[in-house]
CSV table of C-alpha atoms in Angstrom, one decimal:
chain,number,residue,atom,x,y,z
A,22,MET,CA,13.1,107.9,66.6
A,23,ARG,CA,13.8,111.0,63.3
A,24,GLN,CA,11.7,108.3,60.8
A,25,GLU,CA,9.0,108.8,63.6
A,26,LEU,CA,9.0,112.1,63.5
A,27,GLN,CA,8.7,112.7,59.8
A,28,SER,CA,5.4,112.5,60.0
A,29,MET,CA,5.1,115.8,61.4
A,30,PRO,CA,5.3,119.2,59.8
A,31,LYS,CA,9.4,120.0,60.7
A,32,GLY,CA,8.8,122.9,62.5
A,33,LEU,CA,7.8,120.9,65.1
A,34,ALA,CA,9.0,117.9,64.3
A,35,ASP,CA,12.2,120.2,65.2
A,36,ASP,CA,10.8,120.9,68.7
A,37,VAL,CA,9.8,117.9,69.4
A,38,ALA,CA,13.4,116.7,68.5
A,39,LYS,CA,15.2,119.4,71.3
A,40,ASN,CA,13.3,118.3,74.0
A,41,LEU,CA,13.9,114.2,73.1
A,42,VAL,CA,17.7,115.3,72.8
A,43,MET,CA,17.4,117.6,76.0
A,44,VAL,CA,15.8,114.1,77.6
A,45,ALA,CA,18.3,111.6,76.5
A,46,ARG,CA,21.2,113.8,77.9
A,47,LEU,CA,19.7,114.5,82.0
A,48,ILE,CA,17.9,111.7,82.7
A,49,ASP,CA,21.1,110.3,84.3
A,50,GLU,CA,22.3,113.4,86.0
A,51,ASP,CA,18.8,115.6,86.6
A,52,PRO,CA,16.0,113.4,85.7
A,53,GLU,CA,13.9,115.8,87.6
A,54,GLN,CA,14.5,118.2,84.3
A,55,ALA,CA,15.1,115.6,82.3
A,56,TYR,CA,10.9,114.7,82.9
A,57,GLY,CA,9.7,118.0,82.3
A,58,TYR,CA,11.0,118.0,79.0
A,59,ALA,CA,9.4,114.6,78.7
A,60,LYS,CA,6.1,115.9,79.3
A,61,VAL,CA,6.5,119.0,76.7
A,62,ALA,CA,7.9,116.5,74.3
A,63,LEU,CA,4.4,114.5,75.0
A,64,ARG,CA,2.4,117.8,74.6
A,65,LEU,CA,3.3,118.3,71.1
A,66,ALA,CA,3.6,114.7,70.3
A,67,SER,CA,1.8,112.7,71.9
A,68,ARG,CA,0.8,109.7,69.1
A,69,VAL,CA,3.7,109.1,68.1
A,70,ALA,CA,5.3,106.0,70.1
A,71,ALA,CA,9.2,107.1,70.8
A,72,VAL,CA,7.6,110.4,72.4
A,73,ARG,CA,5.4,107.9,74.8
A,74,GLU,CA,8.3,106.1,75.3
A,75,ALA,CA,11.0,108.7,76.1
A,76,ALA,CA,8.3,109.8,78.4
A,77,GLY,CA,8.2,105.9,80.6
A,78,PHE,CA,11.9,106.5,81.0
A,79,ALA,CA,12.0,110.0,82.5
A,80,ALA,CA,8.9,109.0,84.9
A,81,TYR,CA,10.8,106.0,85.8
A,82,ALA,CA,14.1,108.0,86.8
A,83,ASN,CA,11.7,110.1,89.1
A,84,GLN,CA,10.2,106.3,90.9
A,85,LYS,CA,6.6,107.8,88.9
A,86,PHE,CA,5.7,103.9,88.6
A,87,SER,CA,2.0,104.2,87.6
A,88,GLU,CA,3.1,107.0,85.0
A,89,ALA,CA,5.7,105.0,83.2
A,90,LEU,CA,3.8,102.3,83.0
A,91,ALA,CA,1.0,103.3,81.5
A,92,GLU,CA,3.5,105.1,78.7
A,93,PHE,CA,5.3,102.0,78.4
A,94,ARG,CA,1.7,100.2,77.9
A,95,THR,CA,1.2,102.9,75.4
A,96,ALA,CA,4.6,102.4,73.4
A,97,ARG,CA,3.8,99.4,73.1
A,98,ARG,CA,0.4,99.0,72.1
A,99,MET,CA,1.6,101.6,69.2
A,100,THR,CA,4.7,99.8,68.1
A,101,GLY,CA,3.8,96.1,69.0
A,102,SER,CA,7.2,95.4,70.1
A,103,VAL,CA,8.1,93.6,73.4
A,104,GLU,CA,11.4,94.9,74.1
A,105,LEU,CA,9.7,97.7,77.3
A,106,TRP,CA,8.6,94.2,78.6
A,107,PRO,CA,11.4,94.1,81.5
A,108,VAL,CA,11.6,97.6,82.4
A,109,MET,CA,6.7,97.6,82.4
A,110,ALA,CA,7.6,94.1,84.8
A,111,ASP,CA,10.7,96.6,87.2
A,112,CYS,CA,6.9,99.1,86.9
A,113,GLU,CA,5.8,96.6,88.6
A,114,ARG,CA,7.9,96.2,91.3
A,115,GLY,CA,8.1,99.6,92.0
A,116,LEU,CA,4.1,100.2,92.3
A,117,GLY,CA,4.6,96.7,95.0
A,118,ARG,CA,3.4,94.2,92.6
A,119,PRO,CA,6.7,91.7,93.2
A,120,GLU,CA,3.9,88.5,92.5
A,121,LYS,CA,2.8,90.6,88.8
A,122,ALA,CA,6.8,91.3,87.8
A,123,LEU,CA,7.1,87.5,88.8
A,124,GLU,CA,4.7,86.5,86.2
A,125,MET,CA,5.1,88.8,83.3
A,126,ALA,CA,9.1,87.1,83.7
A,127,GLY,CA,7.5,83.9,82.9
A,128,ALA,CA,5.3,84.8,80.2
A,129,PRO,CA,5.5,84.0,76.6
A,130,GLU,CA,6.9,87.9,75.8
A,131,VAL,CA,10.2,87.0,76.8
A,132,HIS,CA,10.9,84.2,74.6
A,133,LYS,CA,10.7,87.0,72.0
A,134,LEU,CA,13.5,89.0,74.3
A,135,ASP,CA,16.9,89.7,73.0
A,136,LYS,CA,19.8,88.0,74.9
A,137,ALA,CA,20.1,91.8,76.8
A,138,GLY,CA,16.1,92.0,77.4
A,139,GLN,CA,16.6,88.4,78.4
A,140,VAL,CA,19.3,89.4,81.1
A,141,GLU,CA,17.4,92.6,81.9
A,142,MET,CA,14.2,89.9,82.6
A,143,ARG,CA,16.3,88.0,84.5
A,144,LEU,CA,17.3,90.7,86.7
A,145,VAL,CA,13.9,91.9,88.2
A,146,ALA,CA,12.5,88.4,88.3
A,147,ALA,CA,15.4,87.9,90.6
A,148,GLY,CA,14.8,91.6,92.4
A,149,ALA,CA,10.7,90.3,93.0
A,150,ARG,CA,11.7,87.5,94.6
A,151,ARG,CA,14.2,89.9,96.9
A,152,ASP,CA,11.4,91.7,97.4
A,153,MET,CA,9.0,88.9,98.7
A,154,GLY,CA,11.8,87.9,101.0
A,155,GLN,CA,12.9,85.0,98.8
A,156,LEU,CA,17.2,85.5,99.0
A,157,ASP,CA,17.3,81.7,98.1
A,158,ALA,CA,15.0,82.2,95.0
A,159,ALA,CA,17.4,85.6,93.8
A,160,ILE,CA,19.8,83.3,94.0
A,161,VAL,CA,18.9,80.7,91.2
A,162,THR,CA,17.2,82.8,89.6
A,163,LEU,CA,20.6,84.4,88.1
A,164,GLN,CA,22.5,81.7,87.6
A,165,SER,CA,23.2,81.7,84.0
A,166,PRO,CA,25.3,80.5,81.3
A,167,GLU,CA,25.4,84.6,80.8
A,168,LEU,CA,26.8,84.9,85.1
A,169,ALA,CA,28.9,81.6,84.1
A,170,SER,CA,29.7,82.9,81.2
A,171,ASN,CA,33.8,84.8,81.0
A,172,SER,CA,32.8,86.6,78.0
A,173,VAL,CA,31.9,90.8,78.5
A,174,GLN,CA,28.8,92.6,77.7
A,175,PRO,CA,27.2,95.1,78.8
A,176,TRP,CA,24.9,93.4,80.7
A,177,THR,CA,27.8,91.1,82.4
A,178,ALA,CA,28.7,93.6,85.6
A,179,ARG,CA,25.5,94.4,86.5
A,180,LEU,CA,24.3,91.2,86.0
A,181,ARG,CA,27.4,90.2,88.2
A,182,TYR,CA,26.4,92.6,90.6
A,183,ALA,CA,23.6,91.3,91.3
A,184,TYR,CA,24.5,87.8,92.0
A,185,ALA,CA,27.0,89.3,94.4
A,186,ASP,CA,24.3,91.3,96.6
A,187,ALA,CA,22.6,88.7,96.2
A,188,LEU,CA,25.3,86.1,97.7
A,189,LEU,CA,26.0,88.9,100.5
A,190,ALA,CA,22.6,89.4,101.2
A,191,ALA,CA,22.3,85.5,101.5
A,192,GLY,CA,24.8,86.1,104.5
A,193,ARG,CA,27.9,84.7,102.3
A,194,GLU,CA,30.2,86.5,102.2
A,195,ASP,CA,33.0,85.4,101.4
A,196,GLU,CA,31.0,84.8,97.7
A,197,ALA,CA,30.0,87.3,98.0
A,198,ARG,CA,33.7,88.8,98.0
A,199,GLU,CA,34.8,86.4,94.8
A,200,TRP,CA,31.2,87.9,92.6
A,201,PHE,CA,32.2,91.8,93.2
A,202,ALA,CA,35.2,91.1,91.9
A,203,LYS,CA,34.4,90.2,89.3
A,204,ALA,CA,32.0,92.4,88.7
A,205,VAL,CA,35.0,94.7,89.2
A,206,GLU,CA,37.0,93.5,86.4
A,207,SER,CA,34.4,94.0,84.0
A,208,ASP,CA,32.5,97.2,85.4
A,209,LYS,CA,34.4,99.3,82.3
A,210,ASP,CA,32.9,102.6,82.8
A,211,GLY,CA,31.5,102.5,86.5
A,212,SER,CA,28.3,101.6,86.2
A,213,THR,CA,27.7,100.3,89.5
A,214,ASP,CA,29.4,100.9,93.0
A,215,ALA,CA,31.7,97.4,92.7
A,216,SER,CA,34.2,98.5,93.6
A,217,ASP,CA,32.9,100.4,97.0
A,218,ARG,CA,31.5,97.1,97.9
A,219,LEU,CA,34.1,95.2,97.4
A,220,ALA,CA,36.6,97.5,99.4
A,221,GLU,CA,34.1,97.1,101.8
A,222,LEU,CA,34.1,93.9,102.2
A,223,ASP,CA,37.6,94.3,102.5
A,224,GLY,CA,38.0,96.6,105.3
A,225,VAL,CA,39.4,99.2,103.1
A,226,GLU,CA,38.9,103.1,104.6
A,227,PHE,CA,39.3,105.6,101.9
A,228,VAL,CA,41.2,109.2,102.8
A,229,ASP,CA,41.7,112.0,101.0
A,230,ALA,CA,44.0,112.1,98.9
A,231,LEU,CA,45.9,115.9,100.0
A,232,VAL,CA,46.3,115.3,103.9
A,233,THR,CA,50.1,113.7,103.8
A,234,ASP,CA,50.9,112.2,106.9
A,235,GLY,CA,51.7,114.4,109.5
A,236,GLU,CA,50.5,117.7,108.3
A,237,ALA,CA,48.0,119.3,111.0
A,238,PRO,CA,44.6,119.6,110.7
A,239,GLU,CA,42.8,122.1,109.5
A,240,GLN,CA,41.9,124.4,111.5
A,241,PRO,CA,38.8,125.2,112.8
A,242,VAL,CA,36.8,128.2,110.8
A,243,ASP,CA,34.6,129.9,113.3
A,244,GLY,CA,37.0,131.0,115.5
A,245,ASP,CA,36.3,129.1,118.6
A,246,GLY,CA,40.0,126.5,117.5
A,247,PRO,CA,43.7,127.3,118.1
A,248,GLN,CA,44.5,130.2,115.6
A,249,ALA,CA,47.6,128.8,113.2
A,250,PRO,CA,51.2,130.8,113.6
A,251,ALA,CA,50.3,133.1,110.5
A,252,GLU,CA,47.4,133.7,111.3
A,253,ALA,CA,48.7,134.6,115.1
A,254,GLU,CA,51.1,137.0,113.9
A,255,ALA,CA,48.5,138.6,111.2
A,256,ASP,CA,46.4,139.1,114.8
A,257,THR,CA,49.2,141.0,116.4
A,258,LYS,CA,50.4,143.4,114.1
A,259,ALA,CA,47.2,144.5,113.3
A,260,ASP,CA,46.0,145.7,117.0
A,261,THR,CA,49.4,147.4,116.7
A,262,LYS,CA,48.1,149.6,114.2
A,263,ALA,CA,45.0,150.8,115.6
A,264,ASP,CA,44.5,153.7,112.6
A,265,THR,CA,44.3,152.0,110.4
A,266,LYS,CA,41.2,149.8,108.9
A,267,ALA,CA,40.3,146.9,110.7
A,268,ASP,CA,39.4,145.4,107.2
A,269,VAL,CA,41.1,145.7,103.9
A,270,GLU,CA,40.4,144.0,101.0
A,271,THR,CA,41.9,141.4,99.5
A,272,PRO,CA,41.9,141.2,95.1
A,273,GLU,CA,38.4,138.9,94.3
A,274,ARG,CA,40.1,136.1,92.6
A,275,ASP,CA,40.0,135.5,89.1
A,276,GLU,CA,37.5,132.3,89.1
A,277,ASP,CA,38.2,132.4,85.4
């Protein structure tokens, strides 16, 4: 990306780079704001492939699939790379065209993808099968050497999770539980909610760790419920001091 920006005047290149950095920082936690930065970068450098790609991912994160697909196609024409093929197919799914996504999954471009890209394409194809109500076909699509491998790769947790979720949707709960457990084992960075899904299948309920056994529930704050002893005592003292102020200000807590 830095190399692509070197063809621009330095000041302009710096401005574009700053906006792209903000896209990368915000796209997961605040995709709408990331989209705003991407639009600025696009306005400044629409002829840079990396900018078109970043704009595509920002639109994709905001479910603007038509716009994302257009940006990805433009970036692909500029670079000649097939790297964006799986996410382009997923945009077709987002636009309600799972048949087109499946067509792309069988295209020659898939053979040019690296292993990560091929796994991503398999996930998209399985999702398209599910979109079409073909659960058994989705399960078969995900069955692959990558799924059966014991080695943990960046895509392993998501692949196992998708397989478990498809099994559960097909009513194969015992198998789903097994694969959710495998997904948990490989999900070191918490990229999925496999642990929550596994707990749900096991009937585990989570409670607030700050509430101990036998502790009284928190009192209502709207004044309609019973008061705690300390509150009642304070009110009694206040009633006996009619000549004092009804309200006493307390120092503000130092939030720092």
